[in-house]
Amino acid sequence: MLSWAIRSLLAERGALVASAAGVGLALLLAVVVEGIFAGEAEQIVAYPRLAGADVWAMQEGVANMHMATSFVHERRVDEVRALPGVAAVEDILYVNGFLETAGDEWFVYLVGLRDGGSYGGAWAAKAGALRPGPGEVVVPEVIAKKSGVGLGDRVGVADEELTIVGLSSGTYSMANPVVFMHRSDLGVVLDAPRSTSYLLVQVDPGVRPATVATAIESAGLELAAMTREDFVASDRAMAMHMGADVIALMSGVGTTVAALLVAFTVYAGVIRRRRELAVASALGASPRSVLAAVLAQSVIVTALGYAGAIGFALLLRPLLRVGLPEVTVLFSARSLLEFGGLSLGVALLAAWIPARRVARLDPAEAFAG
Amino acid sequence: MLQLVIGTLRYHGGRTALSVLALAAAIAVMLLFEGFRSGLWGQLRAMPEQLGADLVLSQSGVANFAAARSSLPQKTRRAALNVEGVASAHALTSLPIIFERHDVATPVQVIAYVDVGAPARLAAGRHIDGPREVVIDRSIAIDHALAVGDTLEVLGWEFEVVGISSGTAAMFTPAVFARYLDLVELYASGDLPDEVASDTPLLSYMLVRLEDDAQPDVVRDRLEAALPWADAHTPSELGQADEAMGRRLMGPVLGLLVGLSYLIGALVVGLTLFGSVQARVGDFAVIGALGGDARTLSAVVLGEALGLTAISFLVGLVGALTGAAVIEWIQPDYVVSPLAEGALPRTALAVLLLGGLGALWPLRRVLSIDPALVFKGASC
């Protein structure tokens, strides 16, 4: 019966292609939207994730970068550095602000860096320097490309004019592109010359970051401290409000509609072959065989559509990277497998309902047409 | 012809219903994705446009209301009042904070105002009338289960919720409206949390109302000349600047998502209509065998496709509007406007184009069938 099911499908190649394409297109929409959501959800916390800190220390009561301001006296840097288990401390000044580039205004994270630090700045450069000096700025390559500015061009932050000395990679997200400047320049903008915002702590080898975070909070320095993982999770939860959960909603809509379309396509395919299946039943095929054949056909159609959707989605990713660099798309094996499981489940359910009816048809009805 | 089309669609009721549902789902997703985008832009525009001022003064170089940090010196009001054509000037401070209640944290914008700057639309309750009162955006009320009469803690002080506003969330941040005097008292009391006090401008914007016969452009020039530390904008300009900022940040992602929904949705429509016609090639061949020429057959096929599309469009529209209402209920921070900014004609055009193509594609096969074979029951 299985070979009959396959031959029956192949006999109507046009219908097979149309059904598989219908399933594939519906899944393609869901997979790509989910990929964009996953990409943005990762990129939105790129800085706390990749800045190089094992532990983040900040003003008491603060647990985020997004929508938060943290100010602590800069003497805390040395005090934290002296705590057991602490290998290194870099401190940054930080505020949300606007970057003016050739007539465009970009909402950005402004991060002020000290001279000579080894981490806390951009982690990958497309061109130029990773860390700016006084009067200099490192901007995301995406902003530079979109605004038509490059190394040596002047951009504005508040009333300060700064020269671009570096184009960073991986520092752009739709909610919070990260711009690096010298802390003396940001200190002027913030009018906070003796303050710092966050302490980026690296721990000694073999020491658990959570232990150091607890030690910082217990040291009577009026500081909050979180491991990188906790800080990233906390910041992600807040930053998701900044647009990423719109994409999450769109992803939900896309997945729901995809599931509906998969169900319609498979259901319609079974209905179209109803007479043929009834004839098979009349010729002696058991109801179980008929049911198995229908389900097998549905699995084949869905698998073909799924494979096509994944193939196109993977093909689309490098194209988007070139054509639309401000959009980050991330396909995880887990989410792709989840989509496979979902589409298969929906397809089997959609096929099961009409297949049971066909399997119970009186054989006489088949020949009566 | 119309009778034939309607009769055929009704005769194949089950198949028609399935096709309508598939087409409607594709149409609904296009409209909903458009609605997400339009809703976001609309929210960004709406917030500064409802401030109730003729002109808004901001720190020099600041041209936005959403997500902007503007700080004006205290002399601004007196200087503004000295400018010819200015009837009144009202202080407004915009302060981003993280509001936390029962372990749910929400980024909110505290807007402290004097007389002018109250929310334009109230969903419940009244405007602020006395000390320690606030009006909160509807999404805060829903997310934190707050109602008129409840108290909440903002910046360490207890406030009573006296009103719930709508259309007062922008850049994904809902607003809490408070009295400017309360903010000043809070600041002076020393109770303002350090993390806020260290970065709080006491005056962010100045809302200016003009004398009846004053020309806004003329007064704007006078204000900018007399107050070199400030820029003057109309509320509409601030709204447009906020929308432009939103478009710059989120436009590419949302544009891609909307574009994909059109591309894939229209292809699904085309494919569904292709499948619908393909499944009934035999029926159409019978019409051909009974004397229907190519023109008649084309009209029947297109008529059916158009009928299906029209019904599906209505069902899809209802689906999109229902979906939008459900989404706004689940996520009250967002406005989803499936009918805004020409979404309806754009979707209709995409559906008609791909749908027509999908329906006409199998027509070649219908026209090529020998009428004699139809009545012999040959495979069609």
XYZ file of C-alpha atoms in Angstrom:
749
model
C 0.000 0.000 0.000
C 2.923 2.350 0.733
C 4.355 1.928 -2.752
C 0.858 2.549 -4.144
C 0.659 5.723 -2.076
C 3.947 6.965 -3.521
C 3.030 5.994 -7.086
C -0.343 7.683 -6.671
C 1.359 10.872 -5.573
C 3.857 10.758 -8.422
C 1.093 10.142 -10.956
C -0.124 13.682 -10.301
C 3.165 15.512 -10.249
C 1.562 18.918 -10.749
C -0.668 18.471 -7.725
C 2.251 17.104 -5.702
C 4.418 20.102 -6.562
C 1.567 22.520 -5.841
C 0.835 20.933 -2.449
C 4.496 20.767 -1.443
C 4.991 24.360 -2.596
C 1.965 25.484 -0.560
C 3.323 23.787 2.554
C 6.834 25.076 1.814
C 5.798 28.706 1.317
C 3.778 28.720 4.519
C 6.692 27.237 6.450
C 9.193 29.565 4.771
C 7.324 32.575 6.138
C 7.245 31.120 9.653
C 10.891 29.985 9.587
C 12.259 33.308 8.318
C 10.200 35.425 10.739
C 11.320 33.207 13.612
C 14.927 33.504 12.344
C 14.685 37.297 12.353
C 13.248 37.257 15.868
C 15.983 34.902 17.116
C 18.650 37.066 15.455
C 17.367 40.298 16.984
C 16.878 38.697 20.409
C 20.555 37.711 20.378
C 21.828 40.944 18.857
C 19.896 43.129 21.291
C 22.191 41.898 24.102
C 25.348 41.626 22.000
C 27.270 44.162 24.074
C 26.740 42.684 27.580
C 27.276 39.221 26.076
C 30.488 39.948 24.197
C 32.115 42.837 26.082
C 34.375 40.400 27.893
C 33.095 40.630 31.480
C 32.435 37.601 33.674
C 30.662 39.794 36.219
C 28.922 43.161 35.795
C 28.941 45.557 38.752
C 26.810 48.704 38.827
C 24.930 51.141 41.008
C 22.611 49.516 43.547
C 19.088 49.116 42.245
C 20.199 48.832 38.605
C 20.008 45.510 36.759
C 20.064 46.556 33.107
C 21.690 48.664 30.471
C 18.484 49.167 28.539
C 16.477 52.162 29.863
C 18.888 52.348 32.806
C 21.484 54.785 34.048
C 24.127 53.718 36.504
C 26.555 56.084 38.194
C 29.156 55.035 40.746
C 32.249 56.853 41.947
C 35.302 55.844 39.981
C 37.222 54.888 43.138
C 35.030 51.755 43.166
C 37.163 50.440 40.306
C 40.233 50.039 42.527
C 38.131 48.792 45.442
C 36.612 46.016 43.330
C 39.987 45.242 41.779
C 41.303 44.513 45.299
C 38.637 41.906 46.069
C 39.649 38.221 46.106
C 38.945 36.299 42.899
C 39.004 39.426 40.730
C 41.516 39.204 37.886
C 40.773 42.486 36.082
C 38.319 45.390 36.066
C 37.482 47.704 33.167
C 34.959 50.458 33.733
C 32.758 52.181 31.187
C 30.627 55.302 31.132
C 27.298 54.652 29.475
C 24.140 56.448 28.403
C 21.443 56.194 25.714
C 21.765 58.955 23.183
C 21.681 60.046 19.586
C 24.420 59.874 16.994
C 24.193 62.412 14.179
C 25.631 61.239 10.874
C 25.319 63.292 7.720
C 21.739 64.394 8.386
C 20.591 61.139 10.016
C 19.966 60.671 13.731
C 20.477 57.224 15.240
C 19.310 56.151 18.694
C 22.374 54.384 20.168
C 24.091 53.090 23.276
C 27.020 55.448 23.944
C 29.877 53.667 25.707
C 32.846 55.691 27.022
C 36.147 53.782 27.243
C 39.436 54.521 29.018
C 42.785 54.502 27.231
C 44.651 51.235 27.059
C 41.891 48.890 28.211
C 41.963 45.329 26.964
C 38.218 44.668 26.808
C 34.878 46.449 27.103
C 35.157 47.977 23.636
C 34.263 46.680 20.172
C 35.170 43.017 19.768
C 35.525 42.944 15.975
C 36.524 45.651 13.524
C 35.473 45.955 9.904
C 38.007 48.739 9.465
C 40.213 50.971 11.594
C 40.611 50.907 15.359
C 38.645 49.002 18.015
C 39.102 51.658 20.726
C 38.783 55.420 20.236
C 41.018 58.102 21.684
C 39.894 61.601 22.719
C 37.835 63.248 19.987
C 37.353 59.916 18.245
C 34.503 57.470 17.847
C 33.996 53.863 16.710
C 30.625 53.330 15.021
C 28.872 50.162 13.813
C 29.717 49.425 10.184
C 25.966 49.201 9.439
C 25.398 52.825 10.496
C 28.434 53.927 8.488
C 27.159 52.121 5.409
C 23.612 53.404 5.748
C 24.700 56.995 6.394
C 27.445 57.009 3.789
C 30.181 57.911 6.268
C 33.550 56.269 6.784
C 36.899 56.521 8.526
C 37.956 60.128 8.992
C 34.423 61.556 8.693
C 32.943 63.698 11.473
C 29.801 62.727 13.396
C 27.960 64.392 16.287
C 27.083 63.257 19.814
C 25.137 65.927 21.724
C 27.189 69.046 20.974
C 30.467 67.133 20.519
C 31.962 66.569 17.058
C 33.962 63.362 16.835
C 36.053 61.717 14.122
C 35.316 58.155 13.052
C 38.435 56.020 13.621
C 36.874 52.582 13.518
C 33.951 50.649 12.069
C 32.883 47.823 14.359
C 31.225 44.570 13.351
C 28.425 42.819 15.219
C 27.514 45.896 17.250
C 24.299 46.853 15.461
C 20.792 45.912 16.471
C 17.566 47.694 15.644
C 17.079 48.641 19.314
C 20.546 49.553 20.457
C 23.490 50.007 18.103
C 26.620 50.462 20.220
C 28.873 53.476 19.649
C 32.238 53.680 21.428
C 33.857 56.984 22.358
C 36.557 58.122 24.740
C 35.273 58.392 28.320
C 36.574 61.964 28.616
C 34.280 62.999 25.726
C 31.276 61.157 27.153
C 32.117 62.568 30.595
C 31.722 66.063 29.139
C 28.400 65.131 27.548
C 27.135 63.638 30.814
C 28.738 66.261 33.011
C 30.009 63.409 35.189
C 33.823 63.642 35.244
C 34.467 61.519 38.392
C 31.748 58.962 37.736
C 31.678 55.685 35.979
C 28.682 53.569 34.998
C 29.490 49.848 34.919
C 32.443 47.819 36.128
C 33.269 44.928 33.822
C 34.956 42.329 36.016
C 36.991 39.325 34.899
C 37.528 36.596 37.488
C 40.621 34.534 38.266
C 40.842 31.112 36.588
C 38.894 28.501 38.541
C 36.818 31.078 40.409
C 33.056 31.017 39.866
C 31.671 34.356 38.629
C 28.709 33.986 41.006
C 31.128 33.872 43.955
C 32.765 37.119 42.855
C 29.366 38.756 42.266
C 28.338 37.868 45.811
C 31.674 39.152 47.154
C 31.193 42.505 45.393
C 27.673 42.912 46.783
C 28.845 41.953 50.283
C 31.831 44.298 50.319
C 29.848 47.328 51.461
C 30.571 49.243 48.264
C 26.897 49.991 47.521
C 27.212 48.101 44.264
C 24.941 45.569 42.596
C 26.729 42.722 40.820
C 25.504 40.055 38.440
C 27.145 37.271 36.489
C 27.247 37.851 32.741
C 24.514 35.258 32.183
C 22.194 36.866 34.737
C 22.896 40.366 33.468
C 22.299 39.346 29.849
C 19.036 37.642 30.826
C 17.901 40.692 32.790
C 18.819 43.085 30.012
C 17.235 40.888 27.353
C 13.952 40.824 29.287
C 13.902 44.626 29.330
C 15.300 45.169 25.847
C 12.700 42.845 24.330
C 10.254 45.689 24.919
C 12.331 47.669 22.459
C 10.841 46.148 19.348
C 11.903 42.528 19.540
C 8.606 41.406 21.003
C 6.822 42.969 18.017
C 8.758 40.496 15.914
C 7.894 37.775 18.437
C 4.214 38.594 17.903
C 4.678 38.590 14.136
C 6.453 35.261 14.445
C 3.479 33.920 16.401
C 1.097 35.132 13.698
C 3.324 33.684 10.955
C 3.545 30.310 12.684
C -0.212 30.140 13.306
C -1.011 31.001 9.702
C 1.645 28.563 8.471
C 0.097 25.790 10.557
C -3.346 26.652 9.130
C -2.053 26.653 5.566
C -0.257 23.334 6.048
C -3.496 21.893 7.425
C -5.593 23.282 4.529
C -3.148 22.038 1.908
C -2.920 18.522 3.310
C -6.671 18.332 3.977
C -7.451 19.491 0.442
C -5.009 16.931 -0.971
C -6.783 14.067 0.810
C -10.208 15.333 -0.240
C -8.991 15.521 -3.864
C -7.931 11.861 -3.769
C -11.019 10.700 -1.918
C -12.543 8.795 -4.810
C -9.289 7.114 -5.684
C -8.843 5.998 -2.081
C -12.417 4.760 -1.899
C -11.769 2.675 -4.998
C -8.671 1.202 -3.354
C -10.817 0.401 -0.354
C -13.441 -1.225 -2.580
C -10.735 -3.336 -4.203
C -9.874 -4.884 -0.863
C -7.518 -2.512 0.896
C -8.183 -2.588 4.626
C -9.220 0.658 6.376
C -5.895 0.597 8.217
C -3.974 0.356 4.902
C -5.987 3.216 3.429
C -5.305 5.301 6.518
C -1.598 4.457 6.397
C -1.440 5.393 2.706
C -3.091 8.758 3.329
C -0.815 9.535 6.230
C 2.252 8.470 4.236
C 1.238 10.755 1.374
C 0.753 13.625 3.784
C 4.140 13.017 5.381
C 5.806 12.997 1.955
C 4.117 16.255 0.884
C 4.985 17.926 4.195
C 8.564 16.666 4.171
C 9.084 17.973 0.642
C 7.611 21.364 1.590
C 9.667 21.502 4.776
C 12.896 20.642 2.949
C 12.162 23.319 0.361
C 11.402 25.915 3.030
C 14.600 25.192 4.964
C 16.640 25.221 1.745
C 15.246 28.601 0.666
C 15.610 30.046 4.148
C 19.273 29.035 4.328
C 19.800 30.467 0.850
C 18.131 33.717 1.877
C 20.383 34.280 4.893
C 23.641 35.167 3.081
C 21.655 37.249 0.595
C 20.139 39.254 3.442
C 23.539 39.708 5.053
C 24.682 41.496 1.908
C 21.492 43.291 0.924
C 20.084 44.165 4.351
C 22.997 44.165 6.828
C 20.928 45.783 9.593
C 18.825 42.631 9.880
C 20.281 39.707 11.808
C 18.836 36.309 10.976
C 19.603 33.296 13.123
C 18.377 29.782 12.408
C 18.964 27.376 15.274
C 18.829 23.623 14.709
C 16.351 23.439 17.566
C 13.858 25.885 16.067
C 14.154 24.253 12.636
C 13.433 20.868 14.199
C 10.518 22.361 16.126
C 9.042 23.682 12.884
C 9.517 20.214 11.344
C 7.726 18.599 14.260
C 4.939 21.172 14.249
C 4.280 20.913 10.519
C 4.341 17.123 10.642
C 1.941 17.059 13.589
C -0.452 19.494 11.926
C -0.265 17.621 8.604
C -0.982 14.251 10.207
C -3.929 15.682 12.113
C -5.301 17.391 9.007
C -4.954 14.174 6.999
C -6.326 11.931 9.737
C -9.783 13.491 9.809
C -10.755 13.012 6.119
C -8.759 9.766 5.885
C -10.876 8.125 8.565
C -14.005 9.070 6.668
C -12.603 7.680 3.410
C -11.505 4.460 5.102
C -15.064 3.922 6.345
C -16.709 4.595 2.966
C -18.990 1.898 1.605
C -17.122 0.413 -1.416
C -20.316 0.663 -3.464
C -20.199 4.442 -3.123
C -16.783 4.498 -4.755
C -18.027 2.962 -7.962
C -21.189 4.992 -7.890
C -18.882 8.039 -8.077
C -22.525 33.660 -16.100
C -22.743 34.971 -12.554
C -25.332 32.306 -11.755
C -23.033 29.625 -13.150
C -20.116 30.864 -11.034
C -22.188 31.080 -7.851
C -23.819 27.726 -8.546
C -20.472 26.024 -9.092
C -18.943 27.506 -5.967
C -21.951 26.393 -3.947
C -22.006 22.917 -5.533
C -18.397 22.360 -4.445
C -19.141 23.807 -1.008
C -16.466 21.892 0.893
C -13.730 22.707 -1.583
C -14.856 26.325 -1.782
C -14.751 26.624 2.004
C -11.250 25.155 2.132
C -9.969 27.469 -0.585
C -11.569 30.467 1.105
C -9.933 29.594 4.414
C -6.483 29.157 2.828
C -6.791 32.407 0.849
C -8.161 34.268 3.865
C -5.277 33.088 6.052
C -2.747 34.382 3.510
C -4.610 37.700 3.172
C -4.929 38.085 6.945
C -1.205 37.636 7.471
C -0.412 40.357 4.902
C -2.836 42.782 6.545
C -1.665 41.951 10.056
C 2.006 42.454 9.208
C 1.134 45.762 7.570
C -0.868 46.564 10.700
C 2.080 45.964 13.009
C 4.213 48.393 11.019
C 1.573 51.096 10.619
C 0.640 50.805 14.286
C 4.216 51.401 15.403
C 4.675 54.465 13.213
C 1.305 55.807 14.334
C 2.221 55.414 18.017
C 5.491 57.259 17.506
C 3.722 60.157 15.775
C 0.831 60.343 18.215
C 2.704 60.888 21.461
C 4.199 64.367 20.831
C 1.272 65.420 18.634
C -1.096 65.226 21.608
C 0.943 67.485 23.883
C -1.493 70.336 23.393
C 1.133 72.965 22.620
C 1.586 75.197 19.578
C 5.365 74.954 19.853
C 7.696 72.758 21.905
C 11.094 73.974 23.080
C 13.834 71.375 23.482
C 17.520 71.496 24.308
C 19.465 72.793 21.314
C 20.299 69.869 19.035
C 17.490 67.648 20.360
C 14.829 67.075 17.724
C 12.938 64.123 19.192
C 10.503 63.449 21.988
C 10.785 59.662 22.205
C 13.979 58.280 23.754
C 15.535 61.751 23.761
C 17.399 63.314 26.685
C 16.650 67.025 26.642
C 17.684 69.393 29.410
C 16.728 73.075 29.482
C 17.992 75.695 31.937
C 15.506 77.082 34.492
C 15.591 80.525 32.863
C 13.844 79.096 29.789
C 10.282 79.867 30.868
C 10.895 83.503 31.683
C 12.857 83.987 28.477
C 10.097 82.367 26.434
C 7.388 84.517 28.036
C 9.314 87.632 27.039
C 9.057 86.703 23.362
C 6.353 88.522 21.429
C 3.492 86.234 20.420
C 3.936 83.757 23.312
C 0.804 83.519 25.441
C 2.018 80.941 27.967
C 4.854 78.503 28.567
C 4.537 75.257 30.544
C 7.318 73.104 31.940
C 7.453 69.412 31.096
C 9.951 66.811 32.247
C 10.274 63.463 30.534
C 11.992 60.846 32.625
C 12.680 57.218 31.632
C 12.486 54.785 34.534
C 11.916 51.085 35.061
C 8.625 50.566 36.868
C 8.489 47.378 38.901
C 5.498 45.911 40.682
C 5.007 42.346 41.859
C 8.231 41.287 40.088
C 7.028 42.569 36.705
C 9.357 45.241 35.321
C 8.266 47.654 32.594
C 10.245 50.518 31.064
C 8.040 53.612 31.358
C 8.345 57.316 30.633
C 7.285 59.584 33.488
C 5.874 62.781 32.011
C 5.562 65.544 34.597
C 3.624 68.566 33.357
C 2.030 71.824 34.442
C -1.453 72.541 33.027
C -0.493 71.607 29.448
C 0.771 68.150 28.459
C -2.015 65.954 29.833
C -2.932 62.844 27.815
C -5.421 63.572 25.036
C -7.550 60.451 25.518
C -8.653 58.862 28.763
C -9.946 55.290 28.717
C -11.079 55.577 32.350
C -11.065 57.992 35.267
C -10.091 61.644 35.086
C -7.112 63.930 34.646
C -4.765 64.819 37.489
C -6.366 67.317 39.813
C -4.253 67.289 42.959
C -0.995 66.173 44.509
C 0.284 62.598 44.388
C -2.007 61.595 41.525
C -1.032 59.913 38.273
C -2.637 58.903 35.008
C -1.142 55.721 33.573
C -1.156 54.284 30.083
C -3.635 51.463 29.474
C -0.842 48.930 28.910
C 0.633 49.599 32.365
C -2.817 49.166 33.876
C -3.273 45.805 32.137
C 0.278 44.495 32.626
C 0.297 45.362 36.330
C -3.416 44.805 37.073
C -3.927 48.432 38.128
C -7.243 50.283 38.095
C -8.455 53.759 38.933
C -8.246 54.197 42.698
C -5.242 51.884 43.136
C -1.960 53.198 44.437
C 1.414 52.591 42.899
C 4.977 53.475 43.722
C 6.847 55.683 41.284
C 10.356 56.871 42.104
C 9.899 55.768 45.691
C 6.688 57.750 46.359
C 3.125 56.463 46.519
C 0.722 57.877 43.922
C -2.967 57.273 43.356
C -4.088 56.221 39.891
C -6.865 58.650 38.934
C -7.002 57.976 35.213
C -6.021 55.504 32.516
C -4.940 56.954 29.178
C -4.836 55.389 25.744
C -2.526 56.111 22.810
C 0.227 57.176 25.192
C 2.923 54.594 24.526
C 5.727 55.404 22.109
C 9.007 53.734 21.257
C 7.659 50.721 23.167
C 7.502 52.771 26.341
C 4.143 53.589 27.968
C 3.745 56.863 29.835
C 2.938 57.727 33.440
C 1.621 61.299 33.731
C 2.306 63.169 36.952
C 2.190 66.742 38.280
C 5.355 68.700 37.660
C 5.126 70.050 41.215
C 5.247 66.513 42.600
C 8.469 65.851 40.708
C 10.018 69.063 42.024
C 8.944 68.189 45.594
C 10.280 64.677 45.169
C 13.582 66.035 43.912
C 13.815 68.576 46.740
C 12.919 65.992 49.386
C 15.995 63.962 48.548
C 13.823 60.837 48.196
C 14.523 60.456 44.487
C 16.539 57.241 44.016
C 20.221 57.994 43.357
C 20.259 56.190 40.018
C 17.514 58.550 38.815
C 18.542 61.752 40.605
C 22.022 61.617 39.110
C 20.648 61.841 35.583
C 17.396 63.743 35.953
C 16.903 66.994 34.136
C 14.364 69.088 36.027
C 13.180 70.650 32.824
C 13.165 68.639 29.591
C 10.807 70.559 27.321
C 8.817 73.788 27.437
C 5.328 73.651 25.946
C 4.513 77.019 24.400
C 1.059 78.337 23.561
C 0.781 81.295 21.227
C -1.440 84.341 21.231
C -4.434 83.975 18.951
C -3.118 86.208 16.176
C 0.505 85.020 16.354
C 2.185 83.348 13.365
C 3.852 80.099 14.546
C 6.799 80.372 12.115
C 7.497 83.965 13.127
C 7.325 83.184 16.856
C 9.508 80.136 16.352
C 12.232 82.295 14.765
C 11.913 84.803 17.600
C 12.150 82.053 20.230
C 15.229 80.484 18.655
C 16.873 83.894 18.413
C 16.043 84.831 22.018
C 16.831 81.387 23.496
C 20.029 80.184 21.777
C 20.169 77.151 24.096
C 16.838 75.853 22.781
C 15.256 74.656 19.536
C 11.569 75.186 18.762
C 9.442 72.534 17.041
C 5.801 72.057 16.285
C 4.384 68.913 17.960
C 3.833 67.507 14.498
C 7.531 67.971 13.636
C 8.510 66.111 16.806
C 6.079 63.344 15.854
C 7.569 63.108 12.389
C 11.105 63.049 13.826
C 10.138 60.252 16.218
C 8.555 58.309 13.388
C 11.653 58.833 11.235
C 13.835 57.530 14.073
C 11.586 54.487 14.436
C 11.661 53.893 10.684
C 15.459 54.171 10.655
C 15.861 51.643 13.447
C 13.037 49.213 12.763
C 12.100 50.013 9.173
C 14.464 47.518 7.537
C 13.362 44.601 9.729
C 9.663 45.410 9.500
C 9.958 46.158 5.779
C 11.532 42.757 5.239
C 8.810 41.033 7.251
C 6.012 42.868 5.443
C 7.679 42.208 2.078
C 8.003 38.512 2.876
C 4.379 38.332 3.953
C 3.329 39.872 0.617
C 5.579 37.655 -1.445
C 4.677 34.443 0.309
C 1.035 35.353 0.913
C 0.500 36.268 -2.738
C 2.224 33.068 -3.872
C -0.008 31.034 -1.555
C -3.029 32.800 -3.055
C -1.814 32.056 -6.575
C -1.074 28.457 -5.704
C -4.425 27.926 -3.988
C -6.353 29.289 -6.948
C -4.156 27.255 -9.282
C -5.024 24.142 -7.247
C -8.689 25.070 -7.179
C -8.906 25.418 -10.982
C -6.644 22.428 -11.578
C -8.914 20.208 -9.470
C -11.872 21.150 -11.656
C -10.319 20.963 -15.085
C -12.862 18.263 -15.961
C -15.815 20.544 -15.119
C -14.411 23.331 -17.239
C -13.751 20.925 -20.092
C -17.432 19.954 -20.018
C -18.366 23.621 -20.443
C -15.999 23.705 -23.406
C -17.563 20.574 -24.836
C -21.027 22.120 -24.499
C -20.004 24.949 -26.783
C -18.207 27.368 -24.486
C -15.426 29.085 -26.389
C -12.093 30.217 -24.975
C -13.564 33.559 -23.975
C -16.438 31.941 -22.061
C -14.114 29.499 -20.336
C -11.717 32.282 -19.380
C -14.625 34.300 -18.011
C -15.911 31.341 -15.966
C -12.452 30.527 -14.572
C -11.683 34.162 -13.781
C -15.192 34.736 -12.428
C -14.827 31.848 -10.029
C -11.377 33.005 -8.987
C -12.664 36.512 -8.468
C -15.648 35.244 -6.472
C -13.390 33.105 -4.294
C -10.965 35.981 -3.845
C -13.705 38.446 -2.930
C -15.196 36.136 -0.293
C -11.699 35.305 0.982
C -10.757 38.971 1.135
C -13.726 39.706 3.370
C -12.990 36.686 5.573
C -9.280 37.632 5.659
C -10.137 41.211 6.574
C -12.376 40.063 9.402
C -9.606 37.663 10.464
C -7.017 40.447 10.425
C -9.211 42.833 12.413
C -10.012 40.089 14.916
C -6.325 39.141 15.099
C -5.382 42.787 15.659
C -7.901 43.086 18.494
C -6.617 39.864 20.090
C -2.984 41.010 19.801
C -3.782 44.414 21.329
C -5.582 42.609 24.135
C -2.630 40.276 24.764
C 0.021 42.980 24.287
C -1.582 46.329 25.124
C 1.708 48.197 24.456
C 1.073 47.805 20.741
C -1.363 49.196 18.248
C -2.045 47.007 15.212
C -3.727 48.903 12.369
C -4.416 46.565 9.428
C -6.353 49.256 7.530
C -3.836 52.093 7.790
C -1.553 53.612 5.163
C -3.045 51.995 2.057
C -2.596 48.419 3.276
C -5.985 47.357 1.942
C -5.503 48.377 -1.728
C -1.920 47.082 -1.708
C -3.032 43.700 -0.411
C -5.961 43.597 -2.844
C -3.649 44.338 -5.768
C -1.153 41.642 -4.777
C -3.918 39.095 -4.313
C -5.603 39.958 -7.601
C -2.366 39.799 -9.571
C -1.099 36.484 -8.229
C -4.595 35.059 -7.893
C -5.397 35.899 -11.533
C -2.132 34.360 -12.662
C -2.737 31.234 -10.581
C -6.253 30.828 -11.965
C -5.360 31.468 -15.601
C -2.284 29.234 -15.643
C -4.221 25.931 -15.835
C -6.615 27.446 -18.395
C -4.257 26.435 -21.212
C -4.825 22.815 -20.228
C -8.617 23.310 -20.154
C -8.587 24.833 -23.628
C -6.455 22.047 -25.045
C -8.787 19.204 -24.038
C -10.609 17.540 -26.907
C -14.373 17.966 -26.219
C -15.018 14.466 -27.530
C -12.925 12.955 -24.783
C -14.842 14.710 -22.046
C -18.030 12.707 -22.440
C -16.089 9.464 -22.842
C -14.827 10.008 -19.323
C -11.258 10.284 -20.450
C -8.838 11.556 -17.937
C -8.922 15.299 -17.752
